[in-house]
CSV table of C-alpha atoms and ligand atoms in Angstrom, one decimal:
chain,number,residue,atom,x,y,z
O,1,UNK,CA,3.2,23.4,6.1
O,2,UNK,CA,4.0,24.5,2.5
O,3,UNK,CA,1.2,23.4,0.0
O,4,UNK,CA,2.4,23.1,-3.6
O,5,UNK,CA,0.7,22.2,-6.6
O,6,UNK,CA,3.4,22.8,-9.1
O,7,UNK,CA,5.9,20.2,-9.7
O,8,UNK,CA,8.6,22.7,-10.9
O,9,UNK,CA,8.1,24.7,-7.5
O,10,UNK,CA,8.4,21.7,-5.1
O,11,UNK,CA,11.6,20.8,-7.0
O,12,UNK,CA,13.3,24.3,-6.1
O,13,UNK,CA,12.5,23.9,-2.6
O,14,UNK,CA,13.4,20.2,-2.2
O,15,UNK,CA,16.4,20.8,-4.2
O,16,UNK,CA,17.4,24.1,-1.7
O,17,UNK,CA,16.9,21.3,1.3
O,18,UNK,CA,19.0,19.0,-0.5
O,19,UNK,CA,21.7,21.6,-1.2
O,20,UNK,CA,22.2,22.0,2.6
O,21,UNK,CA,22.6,18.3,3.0
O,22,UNK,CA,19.0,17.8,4.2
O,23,UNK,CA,17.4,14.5,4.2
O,24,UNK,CA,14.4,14.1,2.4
O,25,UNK,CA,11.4,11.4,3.5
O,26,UNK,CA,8.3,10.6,0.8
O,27,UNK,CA,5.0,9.7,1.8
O,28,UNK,CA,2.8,9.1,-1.2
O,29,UNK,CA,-0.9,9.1,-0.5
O,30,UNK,CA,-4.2,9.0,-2.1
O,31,UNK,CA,-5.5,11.2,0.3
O,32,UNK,CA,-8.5,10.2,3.0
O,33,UNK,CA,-5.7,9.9,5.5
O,34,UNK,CA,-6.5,7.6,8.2
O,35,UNK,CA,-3.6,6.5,11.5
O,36,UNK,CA,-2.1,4.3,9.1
O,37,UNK,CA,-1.2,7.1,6.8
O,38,UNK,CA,-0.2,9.4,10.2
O,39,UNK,CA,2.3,6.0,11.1
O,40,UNK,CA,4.0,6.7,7.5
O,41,UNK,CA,4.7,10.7,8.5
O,42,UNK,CA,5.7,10.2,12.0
O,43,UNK,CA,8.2,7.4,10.9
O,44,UNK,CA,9.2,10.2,8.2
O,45,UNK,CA,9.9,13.3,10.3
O,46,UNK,CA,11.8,10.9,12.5
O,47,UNK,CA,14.0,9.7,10.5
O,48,UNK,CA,14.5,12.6,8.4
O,49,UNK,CA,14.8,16.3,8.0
O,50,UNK,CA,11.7,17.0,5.8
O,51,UNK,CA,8.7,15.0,5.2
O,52,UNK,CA,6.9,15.4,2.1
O,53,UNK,CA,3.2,13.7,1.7
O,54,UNK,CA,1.4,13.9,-1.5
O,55,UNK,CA,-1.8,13.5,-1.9
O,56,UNK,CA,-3.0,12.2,-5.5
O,57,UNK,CA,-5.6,10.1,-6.4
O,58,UNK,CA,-4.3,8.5,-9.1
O,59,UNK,CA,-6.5,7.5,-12.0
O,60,UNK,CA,-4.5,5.2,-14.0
O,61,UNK,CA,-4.8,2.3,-10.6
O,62,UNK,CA,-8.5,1.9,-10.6
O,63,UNK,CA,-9.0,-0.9,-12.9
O,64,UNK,CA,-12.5,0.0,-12.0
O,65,UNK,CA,-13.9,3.3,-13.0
O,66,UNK,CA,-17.0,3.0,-10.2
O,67,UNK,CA,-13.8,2.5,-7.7
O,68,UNK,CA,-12.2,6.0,-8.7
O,69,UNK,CA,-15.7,7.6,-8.7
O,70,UNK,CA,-16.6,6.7,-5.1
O,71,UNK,CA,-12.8,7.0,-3.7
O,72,UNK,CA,-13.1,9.2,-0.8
O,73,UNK,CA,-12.2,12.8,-0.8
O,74,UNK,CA,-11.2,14.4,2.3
O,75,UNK,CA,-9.0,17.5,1.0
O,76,UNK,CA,-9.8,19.8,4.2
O,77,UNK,CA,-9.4,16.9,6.7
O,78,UNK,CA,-6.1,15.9,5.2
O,79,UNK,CA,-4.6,19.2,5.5
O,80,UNK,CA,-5.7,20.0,9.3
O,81,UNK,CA,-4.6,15.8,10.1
O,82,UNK,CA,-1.0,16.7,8.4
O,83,UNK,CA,-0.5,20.3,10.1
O,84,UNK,CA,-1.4,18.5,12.8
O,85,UNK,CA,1.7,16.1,12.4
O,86,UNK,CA,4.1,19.1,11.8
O,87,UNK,CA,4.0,17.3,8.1
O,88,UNK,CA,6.6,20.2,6.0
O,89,UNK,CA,5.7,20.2,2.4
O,90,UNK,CA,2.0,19.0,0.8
O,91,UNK,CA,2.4,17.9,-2.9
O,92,UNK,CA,-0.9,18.1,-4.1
O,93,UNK,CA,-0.5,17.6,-7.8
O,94,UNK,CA,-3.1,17.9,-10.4
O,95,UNK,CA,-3.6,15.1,-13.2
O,96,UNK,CA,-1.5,16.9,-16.0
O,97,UNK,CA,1.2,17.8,-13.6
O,98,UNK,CA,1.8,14.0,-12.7
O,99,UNK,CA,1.4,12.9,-16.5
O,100,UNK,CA,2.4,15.4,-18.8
O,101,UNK,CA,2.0,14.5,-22.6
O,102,UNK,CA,6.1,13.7,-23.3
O,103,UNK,CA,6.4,11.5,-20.1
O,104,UNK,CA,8.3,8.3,-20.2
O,105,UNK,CA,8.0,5.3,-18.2
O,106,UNK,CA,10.8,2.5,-18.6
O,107,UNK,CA,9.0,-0.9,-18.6
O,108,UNK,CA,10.2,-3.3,-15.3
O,109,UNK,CA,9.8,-7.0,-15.3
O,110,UNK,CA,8.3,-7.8,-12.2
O,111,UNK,CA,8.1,-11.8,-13.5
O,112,UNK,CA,5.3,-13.3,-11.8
O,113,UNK,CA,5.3,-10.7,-8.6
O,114,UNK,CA,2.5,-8.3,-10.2
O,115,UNK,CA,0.6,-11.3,-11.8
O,116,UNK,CA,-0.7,-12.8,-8.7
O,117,UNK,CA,-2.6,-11.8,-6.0
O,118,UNK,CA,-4.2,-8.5,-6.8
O,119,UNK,CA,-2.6,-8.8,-10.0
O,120,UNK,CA,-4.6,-11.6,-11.3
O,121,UNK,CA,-8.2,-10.1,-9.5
O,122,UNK,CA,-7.5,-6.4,-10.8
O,123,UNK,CA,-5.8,-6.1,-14.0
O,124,UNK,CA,-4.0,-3.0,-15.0
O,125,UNK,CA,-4.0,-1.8,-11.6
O,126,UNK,CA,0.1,-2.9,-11.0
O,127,UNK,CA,0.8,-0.8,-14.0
O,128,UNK,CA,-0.6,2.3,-12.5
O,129,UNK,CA,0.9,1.9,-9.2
O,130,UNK,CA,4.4,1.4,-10.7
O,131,UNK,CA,3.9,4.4,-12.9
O,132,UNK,CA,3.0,7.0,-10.2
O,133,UNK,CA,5.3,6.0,-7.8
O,134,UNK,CA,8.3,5.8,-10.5
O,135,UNK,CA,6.8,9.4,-11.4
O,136,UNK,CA,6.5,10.4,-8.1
O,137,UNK,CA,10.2,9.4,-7.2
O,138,UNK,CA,11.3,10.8,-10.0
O,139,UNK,CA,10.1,14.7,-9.1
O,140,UNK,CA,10.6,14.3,-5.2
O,141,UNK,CA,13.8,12.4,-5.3
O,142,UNK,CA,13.7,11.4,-1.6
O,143,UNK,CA,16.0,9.3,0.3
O,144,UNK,CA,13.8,7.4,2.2
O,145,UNK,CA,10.2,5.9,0.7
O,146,UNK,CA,7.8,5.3,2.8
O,147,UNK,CA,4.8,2.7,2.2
O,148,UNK,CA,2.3,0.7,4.3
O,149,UNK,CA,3.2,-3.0,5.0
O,150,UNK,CA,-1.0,-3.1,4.2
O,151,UNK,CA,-0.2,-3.1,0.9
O,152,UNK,CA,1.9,-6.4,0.3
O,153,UNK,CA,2.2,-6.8,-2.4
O,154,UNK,CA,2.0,-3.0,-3.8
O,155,UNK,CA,5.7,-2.4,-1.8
O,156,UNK,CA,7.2,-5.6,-3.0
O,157,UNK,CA,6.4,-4.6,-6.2
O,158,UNK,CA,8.2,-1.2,-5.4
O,159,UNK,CA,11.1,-3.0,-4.1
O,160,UNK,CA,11.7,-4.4,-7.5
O,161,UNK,CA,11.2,-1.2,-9.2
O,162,UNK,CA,13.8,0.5,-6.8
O,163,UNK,CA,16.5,-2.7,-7.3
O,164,UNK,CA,15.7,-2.2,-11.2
O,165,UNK,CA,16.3,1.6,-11.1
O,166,UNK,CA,19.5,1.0,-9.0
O,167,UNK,CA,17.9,3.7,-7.2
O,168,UNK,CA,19.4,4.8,-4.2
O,169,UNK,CA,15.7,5.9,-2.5
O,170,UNK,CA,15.3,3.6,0.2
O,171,UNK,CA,12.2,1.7,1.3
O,172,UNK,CA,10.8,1.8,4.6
O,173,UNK,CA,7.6,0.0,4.9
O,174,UNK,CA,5.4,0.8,8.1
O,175,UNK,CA,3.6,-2.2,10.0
O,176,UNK,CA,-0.3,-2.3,9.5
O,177,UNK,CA,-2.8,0.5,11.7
O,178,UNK,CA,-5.8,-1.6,13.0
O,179,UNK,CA,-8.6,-0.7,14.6
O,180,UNK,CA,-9.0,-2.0,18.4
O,181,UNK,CA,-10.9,-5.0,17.2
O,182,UNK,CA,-8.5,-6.0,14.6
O,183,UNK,CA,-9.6,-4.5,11.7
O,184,UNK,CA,-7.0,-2.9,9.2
O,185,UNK,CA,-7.5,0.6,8.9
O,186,UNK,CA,-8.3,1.7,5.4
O,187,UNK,CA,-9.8,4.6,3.8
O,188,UNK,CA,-12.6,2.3,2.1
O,189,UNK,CA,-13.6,1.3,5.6
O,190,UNK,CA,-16.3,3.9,5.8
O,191,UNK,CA,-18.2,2.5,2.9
O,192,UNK,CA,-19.0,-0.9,4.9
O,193,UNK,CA,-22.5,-1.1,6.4
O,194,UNK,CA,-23.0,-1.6,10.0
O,195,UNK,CA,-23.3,-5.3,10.3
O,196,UNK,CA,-20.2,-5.2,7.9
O,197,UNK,CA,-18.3,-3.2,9.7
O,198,UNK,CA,-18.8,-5.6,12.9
O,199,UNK,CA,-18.3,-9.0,11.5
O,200,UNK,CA,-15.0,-7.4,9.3
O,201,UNK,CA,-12.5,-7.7,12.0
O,202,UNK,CA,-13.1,-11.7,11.5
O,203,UNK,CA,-10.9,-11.4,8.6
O,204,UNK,CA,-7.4,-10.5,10.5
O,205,UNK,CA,-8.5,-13.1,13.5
O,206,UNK,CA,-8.4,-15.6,11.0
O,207,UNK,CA,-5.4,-14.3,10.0
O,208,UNK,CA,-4.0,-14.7,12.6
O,209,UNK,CA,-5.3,-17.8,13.6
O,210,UNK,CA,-3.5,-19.5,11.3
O,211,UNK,CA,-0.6,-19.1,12.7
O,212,UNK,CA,-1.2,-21.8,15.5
O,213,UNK,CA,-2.4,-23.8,12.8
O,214,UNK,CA,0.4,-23.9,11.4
O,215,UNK,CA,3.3,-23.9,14.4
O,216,UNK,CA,0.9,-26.8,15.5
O,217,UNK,CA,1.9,-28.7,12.3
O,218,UNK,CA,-1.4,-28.2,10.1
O,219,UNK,CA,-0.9,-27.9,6.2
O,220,UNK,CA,-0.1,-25.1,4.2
O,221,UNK,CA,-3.2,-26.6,1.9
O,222,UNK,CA,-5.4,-27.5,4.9
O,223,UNK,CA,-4.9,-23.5,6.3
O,224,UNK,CA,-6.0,-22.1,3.1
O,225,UNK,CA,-9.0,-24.3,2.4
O,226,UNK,CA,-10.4,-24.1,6.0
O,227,UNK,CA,-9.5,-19.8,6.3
O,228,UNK,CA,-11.7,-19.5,3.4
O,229,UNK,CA,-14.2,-21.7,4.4
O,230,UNK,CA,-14.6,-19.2,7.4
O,231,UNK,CA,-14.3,-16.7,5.0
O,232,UNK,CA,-17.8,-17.9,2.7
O,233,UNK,CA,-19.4,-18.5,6.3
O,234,UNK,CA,-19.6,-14.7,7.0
O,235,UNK,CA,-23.0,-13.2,6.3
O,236,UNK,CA,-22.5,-11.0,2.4
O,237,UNK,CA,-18.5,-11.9,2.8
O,238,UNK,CA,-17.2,-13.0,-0.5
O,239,UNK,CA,-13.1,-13.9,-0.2
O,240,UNK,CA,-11.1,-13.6,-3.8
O,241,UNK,CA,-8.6,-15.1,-2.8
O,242,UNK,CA,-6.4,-16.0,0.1
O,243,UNK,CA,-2.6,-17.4,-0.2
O,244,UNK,CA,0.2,-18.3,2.2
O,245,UNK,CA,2.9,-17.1,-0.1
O,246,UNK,CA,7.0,-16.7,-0.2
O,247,UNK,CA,7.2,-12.7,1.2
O,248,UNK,CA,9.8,-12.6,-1.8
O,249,UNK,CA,8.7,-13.5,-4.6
O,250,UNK,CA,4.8,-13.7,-4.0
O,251,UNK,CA,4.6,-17.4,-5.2
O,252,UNK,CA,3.0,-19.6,-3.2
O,253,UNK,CA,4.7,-22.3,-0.6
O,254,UNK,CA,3.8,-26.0,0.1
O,255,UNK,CA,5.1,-26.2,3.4
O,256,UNK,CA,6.6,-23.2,6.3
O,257,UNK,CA,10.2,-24.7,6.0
O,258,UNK,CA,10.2,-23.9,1.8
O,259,UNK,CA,10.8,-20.2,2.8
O,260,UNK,CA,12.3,-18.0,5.4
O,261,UNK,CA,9.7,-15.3,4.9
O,262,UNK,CA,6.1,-16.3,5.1
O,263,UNK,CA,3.0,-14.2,4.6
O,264,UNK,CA,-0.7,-15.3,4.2
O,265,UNK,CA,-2.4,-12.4,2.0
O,266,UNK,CA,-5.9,-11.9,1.4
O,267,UNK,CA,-8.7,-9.9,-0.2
O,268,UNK,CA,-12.5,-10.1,0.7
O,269,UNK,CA,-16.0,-8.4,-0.4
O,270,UNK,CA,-17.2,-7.5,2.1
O,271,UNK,CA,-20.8,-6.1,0.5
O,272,UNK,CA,-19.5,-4.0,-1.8
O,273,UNK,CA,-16.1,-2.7,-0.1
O,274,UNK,CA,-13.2,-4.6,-1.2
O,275,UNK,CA,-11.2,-5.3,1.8
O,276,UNK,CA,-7.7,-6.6,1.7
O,277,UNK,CA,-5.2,-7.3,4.7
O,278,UNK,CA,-2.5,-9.8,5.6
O,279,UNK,CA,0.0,-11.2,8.5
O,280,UNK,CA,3.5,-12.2,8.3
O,281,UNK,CA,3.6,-15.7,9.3
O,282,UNK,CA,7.3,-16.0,9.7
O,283,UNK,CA,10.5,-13.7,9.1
O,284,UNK,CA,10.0,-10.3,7.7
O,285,UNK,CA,9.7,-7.1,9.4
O,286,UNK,CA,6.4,-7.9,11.5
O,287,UNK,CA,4.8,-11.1,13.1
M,301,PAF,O1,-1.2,3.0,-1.5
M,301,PAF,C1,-1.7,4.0,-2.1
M,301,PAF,O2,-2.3,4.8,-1.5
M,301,PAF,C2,-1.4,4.2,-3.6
M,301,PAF,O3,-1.4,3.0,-4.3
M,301,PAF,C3,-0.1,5.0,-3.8
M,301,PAF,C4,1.1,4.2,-3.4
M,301,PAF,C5,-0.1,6.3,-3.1
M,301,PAF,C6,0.1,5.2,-5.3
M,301,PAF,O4,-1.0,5.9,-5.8
C-alpha cells in the first residue's frame, strides 16, 4: 500500500492510473476504522481498479471541541486493517494540506436537507462535512464515492453536493455494519460503559420494530412518540431526536403512502457517547 501525505504526490500517481484508463474508488475516513469502514474498501477494490482511503480527522465537523479532542486515534491499527484489505493508496493528509490559505469552497443550498436532523442538534457541523469532502473530491477525483448508509443524512447531503457540482463522481453508499446484537458499528462505540454498551443495541430493535408498527397500520405520530418513550425508558439513554422522514428530502412524513422512500433516523446519548443509527422503512437501497 502506498502511504502519501502530500497532496501534489497522490495527484501524480492517481493521475498516471487515470492516464491508463484506470478506475479510481474513494473512501474517505476519519480514521479508527471499524467493519463498516472495511465494507466501504471491499465494495471499492471490487468495483474498481484502485482504492484510495484517507484517513483525516477533520476539524472543521466537530461542532464540539471536547468531541475532536477525545476522537479516537488508531494510526498503526488503520494501516495493518487496510494492508490487510489489499487497500492501494493511504492519503493521510495533514491539516494545511487539506485547507491551504487560498482555498475556495462554492456555497451549495442544501434547503432544508442540512437544517434538520443533525443539522438542527449540531450546528456547523454540515458545513464541515461538505467542505472536506468537496476538498477531498476535488484532489482525488475518483469515479466512484463511497460512504456509509450510517450516515443518512451526511450522504444525502453529498448527493446534493455531487447533483450541484454536475459532478460525474458517483455515489455508492454501503448498508450499515452491526454488531451481532444489533448495534451499529461506530468508532465512538468504545467510549460507552459496560452497562451502556449492553442496553445500546435496544436502539436499532426499536428501530426496527417500528416497522410492524407501521405495516400493521399504526401512525406515523403514534411510532415516533412511543419509540422515544422506549428511548427515555433506558437507564442514562437520552434520545435527541427521532424522525420518520422522506429518504429524499429529510422532511418529515404524516403517513407511509406520502413517500416512496421512508427512513426513521435517530440520535441518542447514551452516557456521554452520542449514538446515532437508522433503518429504511420502505424503498431505498436497504430494508
Ligand atoms: O463519515 C465520516 O467519517 C466523515 O464525516 C467524513 C465523510 C470522512 C468526512 O470527514
Amino acid at each position: 500500500m502506498l502511504l502519501l501525505k502530500s497532496v501534489e504526490e497522490l495527484q501524480i500517481v492517481l493521475q498516471k492510473k487515470r492516464q491508463k484508463g484506470l478506475k479510481i474508488g474513494f473512501a474517505p475516513t476519519m480514521g479508527a476504522l471499524h467493519q463498516g469502514h472495511a465494507s466501504l474498501i471491499k465494495k471499492a477494490k471490487l468495483e474498481n481498479d484502485i482504492c484510495v482511503c484517507c484517513i483525516f480527522v477533520n476539524p472543521t465537523q466537530f461542532n464540539d471541541s471536547k468531541d475532536l479532542d477525545k476522537y479516537p486515534r488508531t494510526e498503526g491499527k488503520d494501516i495493518k486493517i487496510l494492508v490487510g484489505l489489499d487497500n492501494d493508496v493511504l492519503f493521510y493528509p495533514t491539516v494545511d494540506a487539506v485547507y491551504p490559505k487560498d482555498l475556495h469552497i462554492p456555497i451549495f443550498d442544501f434547503g432544508q436537507v442540512d437544517k434538520v436532523m443533525e443539522g438542527k442538534f449540531r450546528p456547523g457541523h454540515f458545513d464541515g462535512v461538505v467542505e472536506v469532502v468537496y476538498r477531498l473530491i476535488d484532489i482525488v477525483q475518483p469515479d466512484r464515492l463511497y460512504m456509509g448508509q450510517k450516515d443518512f443524512q451526511q450522504f444525502t447531503l453529498i448527493q446534493h453536493m455531487l447533483q450541484q457540482m454536475q459532478s460525474s463522481t458517483k455515489l455508492v453508499v454501503c448498508p450499515i455494519i452491526r454488531e451481532v446484537d444489533g448495534l451499529a458499528l461506530s468508532s465512538r462505540n468504545v467510549r460507552l460503559t459496560p452497562e451502556n454498551r449492553q442496553n445500546a443495541p435496544i436502539i436499532s430493535e426499536i428501530l426496527h420494530g417500528l416497522n410492524d408498527w407501521l405495516t400493521n397500520g399504526g401512525s406515523i405520530k403514534e411510532a415516533e412518540a412511543k419509540a422515544i418513550t422506549q428511548l427515555n425508558e433506558m437507564p442514562d439513554f437520552r434520545p435527541e431526536y427521532l424522525e420518520i422522514v422522506d429518504g429524499y428530502t429529510l422532511q418529515p412524513i404524516e403517513q407511509m403512502e406520502d413517500s416512496d422512500y421512508v427512513v426513521v433516523c435517530t440520535a441518542v446519548w447514551a452516557g456521554g457517547v452520542r449514538l446515532i443509527d437508522n433503518v429504511i422503512l420502505k424503498g431505498g437501497q436497504q430494508k
